[in-house]
Amino acid sequence: MSVEFPWSPAGGAGVGVAFEDPGLAGSDHHFLRFDFYPLLSPSHPGRHLAYFDLPLRRVDGPNLRATLTKGALVVSDATGSHVVDPVWRGALPLAGYCRLTVSLWSTEGEVPIQIEAAISAPMTLPSDANTPLERILVAVTQRCNLTCPMCTRQRGSDLDEADISDDVLAALLDAAPHAVFVGLQGLGEPLLHRDLSGMVRAFRARLPSVGRIGLTTNGTPLTRDRSAQLIAEGLNTITVSMDGATKATYEARRTGADFDRVVRNIAAAASCALGSGRDDVWLGANYVMDPDNLAEVPAFVRLAASLGLCAVSFFHGRLYPDMRLVPLDAETLARGRAAALQIGRETGVTVRFASSRPTMPPQCPFMNSAYLWLTGEVVPCDRMEPPGRPWPTRIFGNVREQPLLEIWNQPEYQTFRHGVLSGNLPGECRDCTFCDSVVC
């Protein structure tokens, strides 16, 4: 069985399924299951969206197309269409982002047996339903201890050297029970915040049991003691930004950092995670590719494995101010990608690469997220950084004046998100290529 997954199963060509064995069509002893899960925390029993079973005795021919329409699955074959109602439907709306598992089952034995399955990349379910707020992305601080040349901090001098204010933080804590993920990030180094551990503790107390807290850091202040404390307070993910497998390459990009120190810090953080007794702590790395560090991509995966990291995401660098992708040699990229993926399989490190070409329609991953500036403004994605940047910004409100959930649910914001997910892009998004270099 081969499965072709679109960006959205709710329109267009739909999900394509082809059977290698044409005898499966019309079989009385097999069925297909289409299982929809939310993108975030899919394993939690309260987070299952829905599943649909299609008996293959109803199918004519080895090629199918399935489209999700008004809560039902419409499956087309060689002679017609079949409407398949859900076997089970959860409480969460079929809206926003999801993953889809398509599996082939046999009923010839006493109990059904799964024969094979295919899992989609992130997909979107544009619908009339309001997209749920799942991620709160918090700009913790605009202070940083490095001057990395690829960072947008170097593209303007309008950033205040400040931390998030207490009233903005209090407003976000009030919204936390409605979220699934809180990301502590921004245009600064979060570990420079005066009370990051207290912030993690406060969010952990407010988030639902399924909620996770993540931190993105340059790794230089990530001492063993800081890692142990943050994990003890309830931090789930630590992602370190690191763009080279050797000292010279890394330090040329992370100006002010010490490669050996960061390597020690990562290994210590992994040790703390392992020793915490928790199974929900995850460490990864983000690597921004450019022409001069591209050759070190495979070696970085080996380094990540040796340090105890779970995953590495490789991103494309960008040219400012127009945000175009940095040109990379296609042959070197393909060779490095193949080698990195192979090393990942050998070592157990999950390796992901951003797209190397524009996606059509644009596949924006941010429409389940509210991104907060230090001063409380709510914007739809982290491309819309604080004022003074050379790209459009759309502000939907300020949590100092209005609760975050109220801002999220206002009609103007709902219309914006629906437009992005359905391909009817708002003006601020029409020339955006940011999603082409994002790994979901």
Coordinates of C-alpha atoms in Angstrom, one line a residue:
M1 CA 0.0 0.0 0.0
S2 CA 1.3 3.4 -0.9
V3 CA -0.2 6.6 0.5
E4 CA 0.1 10.2 -0.8
F5 CA -0.7 12.8 1.8
P6 CA -1.6 16.4 0.8
W7 CA -1.2 19.5 2.9
S8 CA -4.9 19.3 3.6
P9 CA -7.2 16.3 3.4
A10 CA -10.2 18.7 3.4
G11 CA -10.0 19.8 -0.2
G12 CA -8.1 19.4 -3.5
A13 CA -7.0 16.0 -4.5
G14 CA -7.4 14.5 -1.1
V15 CA -5.4 11.5 0.4
G16 CA -4.3 9.1 -2.3
V17 CA -4.2 5.3 -1.5
A18 CA -2.9 2.7 -3.9
F19 CA -2.9 -1.0 -3.3
E20 CA 0.0 -3.1 -4.6
D21 CA -2.3 -6.1 -4.5
P22 CA -5.4 -5.3 -6.7
G23 CA -7.2 -8.2 -5.1
L24 CA -7.7 -6.2 -1.9
A25 CA -10.4 -4.1 -3.7
G26 CA -13.7 -5.8 -2.9
S27 CA -12.3 -8.0 -0.2
D28 CA -14.6 -9.1 2.6
H29 CA -11.7 -9.5 5.0
H30 CA -9.9 -6.2 5.0
F31 CA -10.6 -2.6 5.8
L32 CA -8.8 0.8 5.8
R33 CA -8.6 2.9 8.9
F34 CA -8.1 6.7 8.7
D35 CA -7.0 7.9 12.1
F36 CA -6.7 11.6 12.8
Y37 CA -4.6 12.9 15.7
P38 CA -3.7 16.5 16.8
L39 CA -0.2 17.6 16.0
L40 CA 0.7 18.2 19.7
S41 CA 0.5 15.5 22.4
P42 CA -1.2 13.0 20.1
S43 CA -0.6 10.0 22.4
H44 CA -2.8 11.5 25.2
P45 CA -6.1 9.6 25.2
G46 CA -8.0 12.9 25.5
R47 CA -6.4 14.3 22.4
H48 CA -7.6 11.7 19.8
L49 CA -9.6 13.5 17.1
A50 CA -11.5 10.8 15.2
Y51 CA -11.1 7.6 13.1
F52 CA -13.0 6.2 10.1
D53 CA -13.1 2.6 8.9
L54 CA -13.7 1.8 5.2
P55 CA -14.6 -1.9 4.5
L56 CA -12.8 -2.8 1.3
R57 CA -15.7 -4.8 0.0
R58 CA -17.2 -1.4 -0.8
V59 CA -14.2 -0.4 -3.0
D60 CA -13.9 -0.8 -6.8
G61 CA -10.3 -0.7 -8.0
P62 CA -6.9 -0.4 -6.4
N63 CA -6.7 3.4 -6.3
L64 CA -8.6 5.6 -3.9
R65 CA -9.0 9.3 -3.0
A66 CA -10.2 10.3 0.4
T67 CA -11.4 13.8 1.3
L68 CA -12.6 15.0 4.7
T69 CA -15.9 17.0 4.2
K70 CA -18.1 18.3 7.0
G71 CA -17.0 15.7 9.5
A72 CA -17.3 12.7 7.1
L73 CA -14.8 11.0 4.9
V74 CA -15.7 10.9 1.2
V75 CA -13.8 8.1 -0.6
S76 CA -13.7 8.0 -4.4
D77 CA -12.8 4.9 -6.4
A78 CA -13.0 3.8 -10.0
T79 CA -16.8 3.9 -10.2
G80 CA -18.1 6.4 -7.6
S81 CA -17.9 7.8 -4.1
H82 CA -18.6 6.5 -0.6
V83 CA -19.4 8.5 2.5
V84 CA -17.8 7.1 5.6
D85 CA -19.0 8.3 9.0
P86 CA -16.6 8.3 11.9
V87 CA -16.5 5.1 14.0
W88 CA -15.5 7.4 16.9
R89 CA -15.3 11.2 17.2
G90 CA -13.5 13.0 20.1
A91 CA -14.4 16.2 21.8
L92 CA -11.7 18.3 20.0
P93 CA -12.8 20.0 16.8
L94 CA -11.6 18.6 13.4
A95 CA -9.8 21.9 12.8
G96 CA -6.2 23.2 12.8
Y97 CA -3.2 20.9 12.5
C98 CA -3.1 17.1 12.7
R99 CA -1.4 14.0 11.6
L100 CA -3.2 11.2 9.8
T101 CA -2.4 7.5 10.0
V102 CA -3.8 5.3 7.2
S103 CA -3.6 1.6 8.0
L104 CA -4.6 -1.6 6.3
W105 CA -6.3 -4.2 8.5
S106 CA -7.2 -7.9 8.1
T107 CA -10.3 -9.4 9.8
E108 CA -9.6 -13.0 8.8
G109 CA -8.6 -14.0 12.3
E110 CA -10.4 -13.8 15.6
V111 CA -9.4 -10.2 16.1
P112 CA -8.4 -7.5 13.5
I113 CA -4.7 -7.4 12.7
Q114 CA -2.9 -4.3 11.3
I115 CA -0.9 -5.3 8.2
E116 CA 0.8 -2.0 7.4
A117 CA 0.4 1.8 8.1
A118 CA 1.6 5.1 6.8
I119 CA 1.8 8.3 8.8
S120 CA 1.6 11.8 7.4
A121 CA 3.7 14.8 7.9
P122 CA 1.9 17.7 9.6
M123 CA -1.4 18.4 7.8
T124 CA -4.0 21.1 8.2
L125 CA -7.8 20.8 8.6
P126 CA -9.3 24.1 7.5
S127 CA -12.9 24.3 8.5
D128 CA -15.5 26.7 9.8
A129 CA -14.6 25.7 13.3
N130 CA -12.3 28.0 15.3
T131 CA -8.7 26.8 15.2
P132 CA -7.9 25.9 18.8
L133 CA -5.1 27.8 20.6
E134 CA -2.5 25.1 21.3
R135 CA 0.9 26.9 21.6
I136 CA 1.8 30.0 23.5
L137 CA 5.2 31.3 22.3
V138 CA 6.7 33.7 24.8
A139 CA 9.5 36.3 24.1
V140 CA 11.1 35.8 27.5
T141 CA 13.9 38.4 27.1
Q142 CA 15.5 40.6 24.5
R143 CA 18.9 40.4 26.1
C144 CA 21.5 38.1 24.6
N145 CA 25.1 37.2 25.4
L146 CA 26.1 36.4 21.7
T147 CA 26.2 38.4 18.5
C148 CA 25.5 35.7 15.9
P149 CA 25.7 37.2 12.4
M150 CA 22.7 35.3 11.0
C151 CA 20.4 36.5 13.8
T152 CA 17.7 39.1 13.1
R153 CA 19.0 41.0 16.2
Q154 CA 21.8 42.2 14.0
R155 CA 19.3 43.7 11.5
G156 CA 18.2 46.6 13.7
S157 CA 19.0 48.6 16.9
D158 CA 15.5 49.0 18.1
L159 CA 15.4 46.2 20.7
D160 CA 15.2 47.1 24.3
E161 CA 17.5 45.1 26.6
A162 CA 14.6 44.0 28.8
D163 CA 12.8 40.9 30.2
I164 CA 9.1 40.1 29.9
S165 CA 7.1 42.2 32.4
D166 CA 5.3 40.7 35.4
D167 CA 1.8 41.8 34.2
V168 CA 2.3 40.3 30.7
L169 CA 3.5 37.1 32.4
A170 CA 0.5 37.0 34.7
A171 CA -1.8 37.3 31.7
L172 CA -0.1 34.4 30.0
L173 CA -0.4 32.2 33.1
D174 CA -4.1 32.9 33.1
A175 CA -4.3 31.5 29.5
A176 CA -2.0 28.5 30.1
P177 CA -4.8 26.1 31.1
H178 CA -6.1 26.4 27.5
A179 CA -2.8 25.6 25.8
V180 CA -0.9 22.4 25.1
F181 CA 2.6 23.9 24.7
V182 CA 4.5 26.9 26.1
G183 CA 7.7 27.9 24.3
L184 CA 10.2 30.1 26.1
Q185 CA 12.1 31.8 23.3
G186 CA 12.3 35.2 21.6
L187 CA 15.0 37.4 20.2
G188 CA 17.2 36.9 23.3
E189 CA 18.7 34.1 25.4
P190 CA 16.0 32.9 27.7
L191 CA 18.5 31.6 30.3
L192 CA 19.4 35.3 31.0
H193 CA 16.0 35.9 32.5
R194 CA 16.2 36.7 36.1
D195 CA 13.8 33.9 37.2
L196 CA 13.4 31.4 34.4
S197 CA 13.0 28.5 36.8
G198 CA 10.2 30.3 38.6
M199 CA 8.5 30.9 35.3
V200 CA 8.7 27.2 34.4
R201 CA 7.3 26.3 37.8
A202 CA 4.4 28.7 37.4
F203 CA 3.5 27.5 33.9
R204 CA 3.7 23.9 35.0
A205 CA 1.2 24.6 37.8
R206 CA -1.2 26.1 35.3
L207 CA -0.9 23.9 32.2
P208 CA -3.2 20.9 31.8
S209 CA -1.6 17.5 32.4
V210 CA -1.0 17.0 28.7
G211 CA 0.9 20.4 28.5
R212 CA 4.6 20.7 27.7
I213 CA 7.1 23.5 28.3
G214 CA 10.0 24.0 25.9
L215 CA 13.1 26.2 25.9
T216 CA 15.3 27.3 23.0
T217 CA 18.8 28.3 24.0
N218 CA 22.2 29.0 22.6
G219 CA 23.5 26.6 25.3
T220 CA 26.2 28.9 26.7
P221 CA 24.5 29.5 30.1
L222 CA 23.1 26.0 30.2
T223 CA 25.1 24.7 33.2
R224 CA 24.5 21.4 34.8
D225 CA 22.9 23.1 37.8
R226 CA 20.6 25.2 35.5
S227 CA 19.5 22.1 33.6
A228 CA 18.8 20.1 36.7
Q229 CA 16.8 22.9 38.2
L230 CA 14.7 23.6 35.1
I231 CA 14.0 19.9 34.6
A232 CA 13.0 19.6 38.3
E233 CA 10.6 22.5 37.9
G234 CA 8.8 20.7 35.0
L235 CA 10.6 21.7 31.7
N236 CA 10.0 19.1 29.0
T237 CA 12.2 20.1 26.0
I238 CA 15.6 21.8 25.6
T239 CA 16.6 22.8 22.1
V240 CA 20.1 24.1 21.6
S241 CA 21.0 26.3 18.6
M242 CA 24.3 25.0 17.2
D243 CA 25.5 25.4 13.7
G244 CA 28.7 23.4 13.3
A245 CA 30.3 20.0 14.3
T246 CA 33.7 21.6 14.8
K247 CA 35.0 24.4 17.0
A248 CA 36.1 26.6 14.1
T249 CA 32.8 26.3 12.2
Y250 CA 30.6 26.7 15.2
E251 CA 32.4 29.7 16.7
A252 CA 32.4 31.5 13.4
R253 CA 28.6 31.5 13.5
R254 CA 27.9 31.8 17.3
T255 CA 30.0 34.9 18.0
G256 CA 31.0 35.0 21.7
A257 CA 30.4 31.3 22.3
D258 CA 32.9 28.6 23.2
F259 CA 32.3 25.3 21.4
D260 CA 33.9 23.1 24.1
R261 CA 31.8 24.7 26.9
V262 CA 28.5 24.3 24.9
V263 CA 29.3 20.6 24.2
R264 CA 29.9 20.0 27.9
N265 CA 26.7 21.8 28.8
I266 CA 24.7 19.7 26.3
A267 CA 26.1 16.5 27.7
A268 CA 25.4 17.6 31.2
A269 CA 21.8 18.5 30.3
A270 CA 21.3 15.1 28.7
S271 CA 22.7 13.4 31.8
C272 CA 20.3 15.5 34.0
A273 CA 17.4 14.4 31.8
L274 CA 18.4 10.8 32.0
G275 CA 18.8 11.0 35.8
S276 CA 15.5 12.8 36.4
G277 CA 13.5 9.6 36.2
R278 CA 11.1 11.3 33.8
D279 CA 10.2 9.9 30.4
D280 CA 8.9 13.2 29.1
V281 CA 12.1 15.2 28.9
W282 CA 13.5 15.7 25.3
L283 CA 16.7 17.3 24.1
G284 CA 17.3 18.4 20.6
A285 CA 19.3 20.8 18.4
N286 CA 18.6 23.4 15.7
Y287 CA 21.2 23.8 13.0
V288 CA 21.1 26.7 10.5
M289 CA 22.7 25.6 7.2
D290 CA 24.8 27.8 5.0
P291 CA 27.3 27.1 2.2
D292 CA 30.3 26.9 4.6
N293 CA 28.8 24.6 7.3
L294 CA 26.8 22.3 4.9
A295 CA 29.6 19.7 4.7
E296 CA 29.4 19.2 8.5
V297 CA 25.8 18.2 8.5
P298 CA 26.4 14.4 8.8
A299 CA 29.2 14.9 11.4
F300 CA 26.8 17.0 13.5
V301 CA 24.3 14.1 13.7
R302 CA 27.1 11.9 15.1
L303 CA 28.0 14.6 17.6
A304 CA 24.4 15.0 18.6
A305 CA 24.2 11.2 19.2
S306 CA 27.3 11.2 21.3
L307 CA 26.0 14.0 23.5
G308 CA 22.7 12.2 24.1
L309 CA 20.4 14.4 22.0
C310 CA 17.1 13.0 20.8
A311 CA 16.7 15.0 17.5
V312 CA 18.3 17.4 15.2
S313 CA 16.4 19.8 12.9
F314 CA 18.3 21.4 9.9
F315 CA 17.1 24.8 8.7
H316 CA 18.0 26.9 5.8
G317 CA 19.7 30.2 6.5
R318 CA 18.1 33.4 5.3
L319 CA 19.2 36.5 3.5
Y320 CA 18.0 39.8 5.0
P321 CA 16.0 41.9 4.6
D322 CA 13.8 40.0 2.1
M323 CA 14.0 36.7 4.0
R324 CA 15.1 34.7 0.9
L325 CA 16.7 31.3 1.5
V326 CA 20.5 31.2 1.4
P327 CA 21.5 29.3 -1.8
L328 CA 22.9 25.9 -1.0
D329 CA 24.7 23.6 -3.4
A330 CA 22.0 21.0 -4.3
E331 CA 24.3 18.1 -4.7
T332 CA 26.1 18.7 -1.4
L333 CA 22.8 19.2 0.3
A334 CA 21.4 15.9 -1.1
R335 CA 24.5 14.0 -0.2
G336 CA 24.6 15.5 3.3
R337 CA 20.9 14.9 3.9
A338 CA 21.2 11.2 2.9
A339 CA 24.2 10.6 5.1
A340 CA 22.6 12.5 8.0
L341 CA 19.4 10.5 7.8
Q342 CA 21.4 7.2 7.6
I343 CA 23.4 8.2 10.7
G344 CA 20.2 9.1 12.4
R345 CA 18.7 5.6 11.8
E346 CA 21.9 4.0 13.0
T347 CA 22.1 6.1 16.2
G348 CA 18.4 6.6 17.0
V349 CA 18.6 10.4 16.5
T350 CA 15.5 11.8 14.8
V351 CA 16.8 13.9 11.8
R352 CA 14.5 16.4 10.1
F353 CA 15.2 18.8 7.2
A354 CA 13.3 21.9 6.2
S355 CA 12.0 22.1 2.7
S356 CA 14.6 23.3 0.1
R357 CA 12.0 24.8 -2.2
P358 CA 8.9 26.9 -1.9
T359 CA 5.8 24.9 -1.0
M360 CA 2.5 25.4 -2.9
P361 CA 0.2 26.2 -1.3
P362 CA 2.3 27.8 1.4
Q363 CA 2.3 25.5 4.4
C364 CA 2.3 27.8 7.4
P365 CA 2.8 25.9 10.8
F366 CA 1.9 28.8 13.1
M367 CA -1.9 29.0 13.1
N368 CA -2.2 27.1 16.3
S369 CA 0.1 29.6 18.0
A370 CA 0.0 33.0 19.7
Y371 CA 3.3 34.7 19.7
L372 CA 3.8 37.3 22.5
W373 CA 6.1 40.3 22.5
L374 CA 7.6 41.4 25.8
T375 CA 5.2 44.3 25.9
G376 CA 2.1 42.1 25.6
E377 CA 1.2 42.4 21.9
V378 CA -0.2 39.3 20.3
V379 CA 1.0 38.4 16.7
P380 CA 0.3 35.3 14.7
C381 CA 3.9 34.0 14.2
D382 CA 7.4 34.6 15.2
R383 CA 8.4 36.1 11.8
M384 CA 6.4 39.1 13.0
E385 CA 9.1 40.2 15.5
P386 CA 9.0 43.5 17.3
P387 CA 8.7 46.8 15.4
G388 CA 11.5 48.0 13.1
R389 CA 11.9 44.8 11.1
P390 CA 11.5 45.1 7.4
W391 CA 8.5 42.8 7.0
P392 CA 4.8 43.2 7.7
T393 CA 3.3 42.8 11.1
R394 CA -0.3 42.2 12.3
I395 CA -1.2 42.9 15.9
F396 CA -4.5 41.5 17.2
G397 CA -4.4 42.8 20.7
N398 CA -2.5 43.2 23.9
V399 CA -2.8 40.9 26.9
R400 CA -2.4 43.9 29.2
E401 CA -5.7 45.1 28.0
Q402 CA -7.6 41.9 27.1
P403 CA -7.3 38.2 28.0
L404 CA -5.3 36.1 25.5
L405 CA -8.2 33.7 24.8
E406 CA -10.5 36.6 24.1
I407 CA -8.0 38.0 21.6
W408 CA -7.6 34.5 20.1
N409 CA -11.4 34.1 19.6
Q410 CA -12.2 37.5 18.2
P411 CA -13.7 37.3 14.6
E412 CA -10.8 39.2 13.0
Y413 CA -8.2 36.8 14.3
Q414 CA -10.3 33.7 13.4
T415 CA -10.7 35.0 9.8
F416 CA -7.0 35.6 9.5
R417 CA -6.2 32.0 10.6
H418 CA -8.8 30.5 8.4
G419 CA -7.4 32.5 5.4
V420 CA -3.9 31.2 6.0
L421 CA -5.0 27.6 6.4
S422 CA -7.3 27.6 3.4
G423 CA -4.8 29.3 1.0
N424 CA -6.6 32.7 1.0
L425 CA -3.6 34.5 2.4
P426 CA -4.0 37.8 4.3
G427 CA -2.0 40.7 2.9
E428 CA 0.7 40.4 5.5
C429 CA 1.4 36.8 4.5
R430 CA 1.3 36.9 0.7
D431 CA 5.0 37.4 0.1
C432 CA 6.1 35.3 3.1
T433 CA 8.5 32.5 2.5
F434 CA 9.3 31.9 6.2
C435 CA 7.4 28.6 6.2
D436 CA 9.7 27.2 3.5
S437 CA 12.5 26.8 6.0
V438 CA 10.5 25.7 9.0
V439 CA 10.6 22.1 10.4
C440 CA 7.3 21.2 12.1

